Coordinates of C-alpha atoms in Angstrom, one line a residue:
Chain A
X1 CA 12.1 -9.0 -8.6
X2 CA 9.5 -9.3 -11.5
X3 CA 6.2 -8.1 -10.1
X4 CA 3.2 -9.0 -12.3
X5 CA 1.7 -5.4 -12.9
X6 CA 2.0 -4.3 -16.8
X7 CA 3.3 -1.3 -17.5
X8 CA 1.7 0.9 -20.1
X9 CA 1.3 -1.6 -22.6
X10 CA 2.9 -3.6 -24.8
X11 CA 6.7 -4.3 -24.9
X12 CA 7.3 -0.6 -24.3
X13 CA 10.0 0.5 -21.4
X14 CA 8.4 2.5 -19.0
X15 CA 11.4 3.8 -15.8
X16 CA 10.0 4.7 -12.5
X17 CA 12.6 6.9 -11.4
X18 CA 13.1 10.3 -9.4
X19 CA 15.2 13.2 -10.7
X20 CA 17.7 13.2 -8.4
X21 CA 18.1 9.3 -7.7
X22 CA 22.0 8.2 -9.3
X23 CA 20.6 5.3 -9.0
X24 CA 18.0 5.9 -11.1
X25 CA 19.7 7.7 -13.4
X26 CA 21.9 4.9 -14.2
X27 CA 19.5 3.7 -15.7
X28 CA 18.5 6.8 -17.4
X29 CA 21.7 7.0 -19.1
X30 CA 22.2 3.2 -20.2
X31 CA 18.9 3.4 -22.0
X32 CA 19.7 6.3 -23.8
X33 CA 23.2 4.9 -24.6
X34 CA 21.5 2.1 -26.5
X35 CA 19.1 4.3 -28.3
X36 CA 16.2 2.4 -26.4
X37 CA 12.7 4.1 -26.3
X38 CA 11.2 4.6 -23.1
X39 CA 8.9 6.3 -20.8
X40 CA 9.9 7.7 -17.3
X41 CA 7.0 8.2 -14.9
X42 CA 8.4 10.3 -12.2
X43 CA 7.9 9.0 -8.4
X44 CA 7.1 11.2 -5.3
X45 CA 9.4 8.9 -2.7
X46 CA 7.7 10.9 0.0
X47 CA 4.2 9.4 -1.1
X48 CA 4.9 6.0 -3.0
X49 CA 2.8 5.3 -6.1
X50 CA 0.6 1.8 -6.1
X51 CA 2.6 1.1 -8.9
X52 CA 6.0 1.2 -7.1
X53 CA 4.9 -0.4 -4.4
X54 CA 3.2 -3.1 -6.6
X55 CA 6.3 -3.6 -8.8
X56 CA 9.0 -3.1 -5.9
X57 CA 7.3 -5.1 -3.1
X58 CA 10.7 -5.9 -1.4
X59 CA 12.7 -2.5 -1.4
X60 CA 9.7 -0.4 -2.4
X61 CA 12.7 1.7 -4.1
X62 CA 13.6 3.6 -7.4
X63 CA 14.9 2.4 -10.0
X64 CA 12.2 0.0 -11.3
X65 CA 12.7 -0.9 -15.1
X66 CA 9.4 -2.0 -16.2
X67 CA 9.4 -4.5 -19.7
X68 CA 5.7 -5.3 -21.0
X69 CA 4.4 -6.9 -18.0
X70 CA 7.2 -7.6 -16.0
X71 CA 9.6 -5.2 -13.6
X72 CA 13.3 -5.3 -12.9
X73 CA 14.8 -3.5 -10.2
X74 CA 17.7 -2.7 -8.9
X75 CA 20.2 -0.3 -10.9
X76 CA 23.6 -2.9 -11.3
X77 CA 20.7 -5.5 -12.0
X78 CA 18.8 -3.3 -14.5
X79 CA 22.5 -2.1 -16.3
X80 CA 23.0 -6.1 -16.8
X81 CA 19.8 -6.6 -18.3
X82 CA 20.3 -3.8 -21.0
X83 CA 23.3 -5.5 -22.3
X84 CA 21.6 -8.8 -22.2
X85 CA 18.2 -8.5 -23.2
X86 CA 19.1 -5.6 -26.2
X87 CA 22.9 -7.4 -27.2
X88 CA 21.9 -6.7 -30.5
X89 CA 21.5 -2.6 -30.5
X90 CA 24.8 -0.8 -29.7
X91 CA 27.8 -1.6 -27.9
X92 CA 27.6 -3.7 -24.4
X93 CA 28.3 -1.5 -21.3
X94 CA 30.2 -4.4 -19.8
X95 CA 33.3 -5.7 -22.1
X96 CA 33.6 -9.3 -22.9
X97 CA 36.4 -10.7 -21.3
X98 CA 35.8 -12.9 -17.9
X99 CA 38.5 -10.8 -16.3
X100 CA 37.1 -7.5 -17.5
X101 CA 33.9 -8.3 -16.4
X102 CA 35.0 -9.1 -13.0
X103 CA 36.9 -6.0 -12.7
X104 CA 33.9 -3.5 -13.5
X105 CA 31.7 -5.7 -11.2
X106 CA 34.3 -5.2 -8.7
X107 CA 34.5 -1.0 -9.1
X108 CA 30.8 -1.0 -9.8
X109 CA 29.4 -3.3 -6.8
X110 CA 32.7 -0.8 -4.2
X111 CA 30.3 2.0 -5.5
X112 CA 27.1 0.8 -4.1
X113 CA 28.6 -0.4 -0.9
X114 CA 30.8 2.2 0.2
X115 CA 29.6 5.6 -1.6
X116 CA 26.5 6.4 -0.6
X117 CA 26.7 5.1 2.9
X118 CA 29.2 7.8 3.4
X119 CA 27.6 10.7 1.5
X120 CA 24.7 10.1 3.4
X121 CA 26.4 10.7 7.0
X122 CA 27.6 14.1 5.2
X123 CA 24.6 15.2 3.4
X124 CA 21.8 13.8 6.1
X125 CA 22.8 14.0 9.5
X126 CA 20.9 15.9 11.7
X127 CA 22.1 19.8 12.1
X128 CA 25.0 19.6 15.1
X129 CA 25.9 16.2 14.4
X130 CA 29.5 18.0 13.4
X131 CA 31.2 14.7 14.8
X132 CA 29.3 12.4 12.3
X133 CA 29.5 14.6 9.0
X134 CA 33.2 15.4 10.0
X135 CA 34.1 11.8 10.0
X136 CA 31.6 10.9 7.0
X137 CA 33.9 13.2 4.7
X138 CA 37.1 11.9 6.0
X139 CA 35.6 8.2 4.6
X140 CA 33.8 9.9 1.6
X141 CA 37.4 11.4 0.5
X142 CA 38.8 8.3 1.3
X143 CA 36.4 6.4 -1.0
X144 CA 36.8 8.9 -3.8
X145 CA 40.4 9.0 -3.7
X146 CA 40.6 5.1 -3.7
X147 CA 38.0 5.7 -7.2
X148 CA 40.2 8.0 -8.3
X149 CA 43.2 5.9 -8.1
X150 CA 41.3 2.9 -9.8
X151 CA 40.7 5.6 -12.5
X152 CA 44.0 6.4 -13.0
X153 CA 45.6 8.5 -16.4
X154 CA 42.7 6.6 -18.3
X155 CA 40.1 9.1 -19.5
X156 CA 37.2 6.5 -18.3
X157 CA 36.8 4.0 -16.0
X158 CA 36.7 1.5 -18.7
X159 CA 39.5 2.8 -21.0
X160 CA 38.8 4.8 -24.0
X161 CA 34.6 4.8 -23.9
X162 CA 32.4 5.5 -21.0
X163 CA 31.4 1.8 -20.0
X164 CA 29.5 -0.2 -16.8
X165 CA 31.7 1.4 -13.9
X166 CA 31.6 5.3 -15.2
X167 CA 27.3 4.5 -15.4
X168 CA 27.5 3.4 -12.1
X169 CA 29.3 6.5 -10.4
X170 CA 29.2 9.3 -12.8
X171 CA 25.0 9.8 -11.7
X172 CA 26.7 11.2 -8.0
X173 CA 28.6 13.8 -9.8
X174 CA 25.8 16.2 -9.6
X175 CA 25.9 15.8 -6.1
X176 CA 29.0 16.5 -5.1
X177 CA 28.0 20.4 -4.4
X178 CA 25.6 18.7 -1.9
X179 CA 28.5 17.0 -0.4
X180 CA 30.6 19.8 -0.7
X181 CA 28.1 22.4 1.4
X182 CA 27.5 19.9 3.9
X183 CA 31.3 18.7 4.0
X184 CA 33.3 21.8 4.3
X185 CA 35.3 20.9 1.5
X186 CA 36.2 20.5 -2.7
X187 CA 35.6 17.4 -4.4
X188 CA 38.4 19.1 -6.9
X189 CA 40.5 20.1 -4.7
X190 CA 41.3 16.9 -3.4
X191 CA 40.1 14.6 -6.6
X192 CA 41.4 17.2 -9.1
X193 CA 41.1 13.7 -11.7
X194 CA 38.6 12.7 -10.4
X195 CA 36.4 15.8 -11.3
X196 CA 37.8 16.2 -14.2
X197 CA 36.9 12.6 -15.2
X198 CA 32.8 13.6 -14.6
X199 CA 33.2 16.5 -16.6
X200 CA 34.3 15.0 -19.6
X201 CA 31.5 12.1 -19.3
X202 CA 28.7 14.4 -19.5
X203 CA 31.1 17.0 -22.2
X204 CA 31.5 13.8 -24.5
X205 CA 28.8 11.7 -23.9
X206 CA 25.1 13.1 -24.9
X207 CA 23.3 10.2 -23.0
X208 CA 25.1 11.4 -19.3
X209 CA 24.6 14.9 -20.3
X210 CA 20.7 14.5 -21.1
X211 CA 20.3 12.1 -18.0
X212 CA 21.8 14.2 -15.0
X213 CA 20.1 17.1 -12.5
X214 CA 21.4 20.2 -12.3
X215 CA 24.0 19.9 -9.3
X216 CA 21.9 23.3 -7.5
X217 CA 18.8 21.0 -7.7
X218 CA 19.8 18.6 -6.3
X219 CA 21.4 20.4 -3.6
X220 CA 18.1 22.4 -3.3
X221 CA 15.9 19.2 -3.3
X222 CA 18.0 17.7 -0.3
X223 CA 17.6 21.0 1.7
X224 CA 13.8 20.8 0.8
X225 CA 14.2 17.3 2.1
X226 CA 15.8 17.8 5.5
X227 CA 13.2 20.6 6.3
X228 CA 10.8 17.7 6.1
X229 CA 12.5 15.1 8.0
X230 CA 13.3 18.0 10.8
X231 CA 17.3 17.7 10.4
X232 CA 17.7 21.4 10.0
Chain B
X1 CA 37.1 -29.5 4.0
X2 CA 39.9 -28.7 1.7
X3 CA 39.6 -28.0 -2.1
X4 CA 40.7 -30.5 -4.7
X5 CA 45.1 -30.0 -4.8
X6 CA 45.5 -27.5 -7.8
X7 CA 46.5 -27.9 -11.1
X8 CA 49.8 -26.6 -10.9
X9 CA 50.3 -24.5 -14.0
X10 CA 49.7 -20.8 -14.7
X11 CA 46.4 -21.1 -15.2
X12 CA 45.6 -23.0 -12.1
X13 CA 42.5 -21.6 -10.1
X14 CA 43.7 -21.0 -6.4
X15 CA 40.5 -19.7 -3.7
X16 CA 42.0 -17.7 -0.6
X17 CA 38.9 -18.7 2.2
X18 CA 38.1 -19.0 5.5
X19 CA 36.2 -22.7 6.1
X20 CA 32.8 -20.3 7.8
X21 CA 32.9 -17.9 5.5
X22 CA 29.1 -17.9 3.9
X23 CA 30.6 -15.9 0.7
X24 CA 33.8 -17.6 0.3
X25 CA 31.7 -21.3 0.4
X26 CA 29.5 -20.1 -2.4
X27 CA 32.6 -20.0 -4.4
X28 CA 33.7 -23.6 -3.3
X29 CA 30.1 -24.9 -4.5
X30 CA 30.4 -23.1 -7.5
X31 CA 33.8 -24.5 -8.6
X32 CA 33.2 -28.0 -7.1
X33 CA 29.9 -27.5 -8.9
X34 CA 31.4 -27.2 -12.6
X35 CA 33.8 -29.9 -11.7
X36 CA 37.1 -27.4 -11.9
X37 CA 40.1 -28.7 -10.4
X38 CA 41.3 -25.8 -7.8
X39 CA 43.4 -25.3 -4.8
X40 CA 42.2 -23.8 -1.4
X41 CA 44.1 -21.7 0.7
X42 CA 42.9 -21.2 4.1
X43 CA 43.1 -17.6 5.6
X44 CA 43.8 -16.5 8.9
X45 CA 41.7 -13.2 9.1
X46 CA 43.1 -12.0 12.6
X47 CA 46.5 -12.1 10.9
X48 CA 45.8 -10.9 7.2
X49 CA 48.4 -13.0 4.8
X50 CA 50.3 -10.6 2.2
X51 CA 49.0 -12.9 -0.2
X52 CA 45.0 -11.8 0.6
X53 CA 46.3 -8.4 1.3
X54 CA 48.0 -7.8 -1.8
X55 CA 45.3 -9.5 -4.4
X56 CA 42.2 -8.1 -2.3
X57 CA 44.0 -4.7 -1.5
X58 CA 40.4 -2.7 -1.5
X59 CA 38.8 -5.0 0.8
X60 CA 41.2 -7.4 2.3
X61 CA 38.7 -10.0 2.5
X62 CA 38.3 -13.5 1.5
X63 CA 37.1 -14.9 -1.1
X64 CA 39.4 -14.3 -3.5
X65 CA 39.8 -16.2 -6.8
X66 CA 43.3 -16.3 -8.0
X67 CA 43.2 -17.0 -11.9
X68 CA 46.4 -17.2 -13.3
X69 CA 47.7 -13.8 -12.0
X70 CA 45.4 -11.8 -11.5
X71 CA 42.5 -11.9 -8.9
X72 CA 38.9 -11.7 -9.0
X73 CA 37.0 -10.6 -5.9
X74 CA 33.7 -10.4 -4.2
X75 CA 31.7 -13.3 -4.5
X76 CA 28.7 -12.4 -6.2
X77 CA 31.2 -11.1 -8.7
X78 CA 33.1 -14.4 -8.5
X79 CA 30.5 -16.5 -9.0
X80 CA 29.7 -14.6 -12.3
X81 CA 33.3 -14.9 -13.8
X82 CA 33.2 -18.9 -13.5
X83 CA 29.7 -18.6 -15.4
X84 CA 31.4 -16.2 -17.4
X85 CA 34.8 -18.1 -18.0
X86 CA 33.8 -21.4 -18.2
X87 CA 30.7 -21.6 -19.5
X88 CA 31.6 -24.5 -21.6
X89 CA 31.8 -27.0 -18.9
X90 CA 28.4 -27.4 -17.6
X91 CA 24.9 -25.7 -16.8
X92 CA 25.6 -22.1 -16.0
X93 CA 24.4 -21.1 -12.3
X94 CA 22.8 -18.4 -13.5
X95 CA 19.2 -19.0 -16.3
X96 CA 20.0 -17.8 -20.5
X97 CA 16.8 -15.5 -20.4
X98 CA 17.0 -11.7 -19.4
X99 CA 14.3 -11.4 -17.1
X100 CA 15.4 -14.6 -15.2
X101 CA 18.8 -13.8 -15.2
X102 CA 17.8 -10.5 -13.3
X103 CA 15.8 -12.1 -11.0
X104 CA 18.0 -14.0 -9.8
X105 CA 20.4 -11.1 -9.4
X106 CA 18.0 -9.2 -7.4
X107 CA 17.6 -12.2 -5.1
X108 CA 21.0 -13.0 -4.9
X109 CA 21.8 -8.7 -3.9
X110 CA 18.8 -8.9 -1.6
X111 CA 20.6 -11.8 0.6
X112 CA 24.0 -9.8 0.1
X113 CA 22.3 -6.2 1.2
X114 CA 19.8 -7.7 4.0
X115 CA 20.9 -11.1 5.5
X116 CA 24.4 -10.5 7.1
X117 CA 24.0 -6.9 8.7
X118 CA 20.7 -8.2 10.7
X119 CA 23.0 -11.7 11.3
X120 CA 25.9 -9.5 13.0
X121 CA 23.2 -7.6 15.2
X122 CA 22.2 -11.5 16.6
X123 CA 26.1 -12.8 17.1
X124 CA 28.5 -10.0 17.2
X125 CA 26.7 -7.9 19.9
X126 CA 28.5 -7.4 22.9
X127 CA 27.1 -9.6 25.8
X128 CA 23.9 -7.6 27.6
X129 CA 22.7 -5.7 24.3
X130 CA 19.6 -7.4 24.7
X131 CA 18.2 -4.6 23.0
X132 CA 20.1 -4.6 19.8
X133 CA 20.0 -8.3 19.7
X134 CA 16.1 -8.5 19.6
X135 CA 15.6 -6.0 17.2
X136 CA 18.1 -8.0 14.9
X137 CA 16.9 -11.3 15.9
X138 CA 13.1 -9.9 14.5
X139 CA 14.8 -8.2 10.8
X140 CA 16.6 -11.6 10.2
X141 CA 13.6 -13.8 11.0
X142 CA 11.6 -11.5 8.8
X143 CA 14.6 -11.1 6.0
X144 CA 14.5 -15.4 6.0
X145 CA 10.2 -15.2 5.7
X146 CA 10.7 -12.9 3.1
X147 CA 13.1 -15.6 1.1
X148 CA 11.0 -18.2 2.0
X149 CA 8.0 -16.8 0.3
X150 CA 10.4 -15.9 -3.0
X151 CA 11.4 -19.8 -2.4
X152 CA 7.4 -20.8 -2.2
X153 CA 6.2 -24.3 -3.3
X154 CA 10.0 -25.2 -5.5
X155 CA 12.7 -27.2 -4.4
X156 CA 14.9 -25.0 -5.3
X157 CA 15.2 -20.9 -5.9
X158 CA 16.0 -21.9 -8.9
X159 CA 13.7 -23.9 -9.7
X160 CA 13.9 -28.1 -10.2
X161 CA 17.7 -27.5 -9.7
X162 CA 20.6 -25.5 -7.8
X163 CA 20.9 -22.2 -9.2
X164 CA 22.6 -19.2 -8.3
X165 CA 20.5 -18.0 -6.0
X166 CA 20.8 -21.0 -4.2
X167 CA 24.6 -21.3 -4.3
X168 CA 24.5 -17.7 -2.6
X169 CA 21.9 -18.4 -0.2
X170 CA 22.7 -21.8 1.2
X171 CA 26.2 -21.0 2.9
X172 CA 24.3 -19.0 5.5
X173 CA 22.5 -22.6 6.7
X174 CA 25.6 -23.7 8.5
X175 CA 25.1 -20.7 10.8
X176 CA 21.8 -20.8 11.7
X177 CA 22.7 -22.6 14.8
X178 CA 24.5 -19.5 15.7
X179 CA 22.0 -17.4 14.9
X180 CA 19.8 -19.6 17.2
X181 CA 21.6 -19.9 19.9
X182 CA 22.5 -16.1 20.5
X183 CA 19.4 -14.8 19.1
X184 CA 16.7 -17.5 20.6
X185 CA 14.4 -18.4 18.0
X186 CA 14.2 -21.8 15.8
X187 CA 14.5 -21.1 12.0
X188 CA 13.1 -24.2 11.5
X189 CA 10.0 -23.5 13.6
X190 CA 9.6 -19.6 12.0
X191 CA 10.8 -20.8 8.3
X192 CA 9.9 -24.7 7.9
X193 CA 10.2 -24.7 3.9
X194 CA 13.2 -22.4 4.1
X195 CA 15.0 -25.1 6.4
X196 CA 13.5 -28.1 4.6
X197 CA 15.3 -26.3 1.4
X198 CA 18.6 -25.7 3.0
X199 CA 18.8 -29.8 4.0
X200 CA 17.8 -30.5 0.7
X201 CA 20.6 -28.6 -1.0
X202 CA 22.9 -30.5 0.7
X203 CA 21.4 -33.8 0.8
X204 CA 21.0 -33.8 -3.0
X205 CA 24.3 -31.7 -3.7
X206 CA 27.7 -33.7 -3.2
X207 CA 28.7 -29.8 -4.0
X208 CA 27.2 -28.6 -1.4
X209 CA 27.5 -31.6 1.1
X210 CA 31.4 -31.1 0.4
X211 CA 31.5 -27.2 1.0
X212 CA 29.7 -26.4 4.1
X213 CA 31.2 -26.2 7.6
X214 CA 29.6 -28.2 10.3
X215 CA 26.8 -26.0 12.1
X216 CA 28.3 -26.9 15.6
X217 CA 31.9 -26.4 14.1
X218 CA 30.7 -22.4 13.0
X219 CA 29.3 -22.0 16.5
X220 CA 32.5 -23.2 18.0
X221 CA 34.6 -20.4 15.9
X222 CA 31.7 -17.5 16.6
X223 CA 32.5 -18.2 20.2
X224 CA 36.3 -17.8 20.1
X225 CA 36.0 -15.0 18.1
X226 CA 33.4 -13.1 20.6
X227 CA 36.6 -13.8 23.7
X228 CA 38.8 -12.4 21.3
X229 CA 37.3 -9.2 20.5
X230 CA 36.1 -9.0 24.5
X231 CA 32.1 -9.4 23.6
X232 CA 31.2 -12.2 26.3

């Protein structure tokens, strides 16, 4: 959606994002990958900014990605416009083959319609709702196991290099403790690759390790969170 | 409503579908669209073929876009590989510029996200949820405003011509007669321009005209499968 409010000025890239958001830190970590300048204007979610409403009328959602006068929203979206409006500065996070492509579409677009759907029966259902988180972790595991076996004995996603599908998924990493004290159980322990896999993209990769919340935050801002929407 | 008989060789493009499936028809219009020669083999989704099982095994749905050997799945994603991998047999679906080529991404994952959940609440409620089918029949009228307005005063989402938004959108015409009968409510009385758009894809699209169910035809099928799954 490109909404017709300019953004600071200029060409400049100015991300409306909040801290915790994977989503929005997908984009966090592309634009850092490419070396691209930028400004992030954090968002309050619980009291939405004119300009997030103005430049996400539809979802009225982080991440917007705003380019002189025009906004872009939606993370996958905003990932492919990176490697198509700035082809020319660093490596593309999607490889070039048609097949290839497909195939980190595929992984990426299984992230967005299964993960958070089931992290969010663990992590926000309301206090004695045992039934529901018990049965959101049993599909949670199941959905990480599933990523872990498309991951394989390759150290990314995408082969050698962090690419398209580790952007999409590795920005939940620092919530698996969330999941984990809500769940009852060890993202290791039962995705020991897995783990090890989101570890090594923010050990080797400066743009994940600069763009990603401290796992306690995050953990801290979702308690914070269900104290206000009376689930505890 | 078959495909074009395949080319036979290796390379030959084979589409596992089901003739009312809204995303595997988008793939049908698509390949008629670039003129590619393909074969179509229908899928019987109460009795899953190993063939759909083993190249979808994550979702085990249709579409699914057999390439040679390997598969390509997900529709959205389908439709980008045969921009992707034939681009040099005519117009892309999707526009050259960045910000246009987002756009109509976010469209395109607004109809995925939106559209079919509200849909199911209209035709796949169990008999007497008059409730639930209300509430779903009042999201999907407003989901199609809200694409009607994106659509305003052009022929096409597009634009002058059928674009990808388009291709991903007009599947869904074919069961607005279900969603009218189970839900009560005229599209073409709440969205005028949205169902003076949808005739027009067809009538001026042999790609179209050639790929889409009849409306009475998906209605028919809706209603078997509600007696087989006990909802009536």
């Amino acid at each position: 959606m490109e909404g017709d409010k300019a953004a600071s000025g200029g060409g400049g890239l100015v991300l409306l994002n909040c801290f915790v958001s994977p989503f929005g830190n997908r984009v966090r970590i592309a634009l850092k990958r490419k070396g691209l300048p930028y400004e992030e204007q954090p968002q309050n979610l619980a009291d939405k900014s004119p300009l997030l409403l103005s430049s996400n009328p539809v979802h009225a959602k982080v991440p917007v990605l705003l380019v002189g006068g025009k906004s872009v929203c939606e993370s996958l979206v905003i990932l492919e416009f990176i490697d198509d409006a700035f082809s020319g500065e660093g490596e593309p996070l999607l490889p070039a083959a048609p097949c290839a492509r497909s195939h980190a579409r595929f992984w990426a677009s299984y992230v967005d319609t299964k993960l958070p759907e089931c992290a969010a029966r663990v992590w926000r259902s309301p206090k004695g709702a045992a039934a529901v988180v018990e049965e959101g972790k049993k599909d949670l595991v199941a959905v990480l196991k599933t990523l872990e076996a498309e991951l394989g004995a390759k150290p990314y996603f995408a082969g050698d290099a962090l690419g398209y599908v580790d952007v999409a998924l590795v920005p939940f990493a620092p919530w698996f403790l969330t999941y984990e004290k809500f769940g009852g159980f060890s993202v290791a322990a039962e995705c020991p690759a897995l783990a090890a896999w989101a570890a090594r993209c923010a050990r080797e990769n400066e743009c994940v390790a600069q763009s990603l919340p401290e796992p306690e935050h995050v953990f801290q801002f979702v308690c914070g969170m269900r104290k206000m929407f009376g689930l505890d």
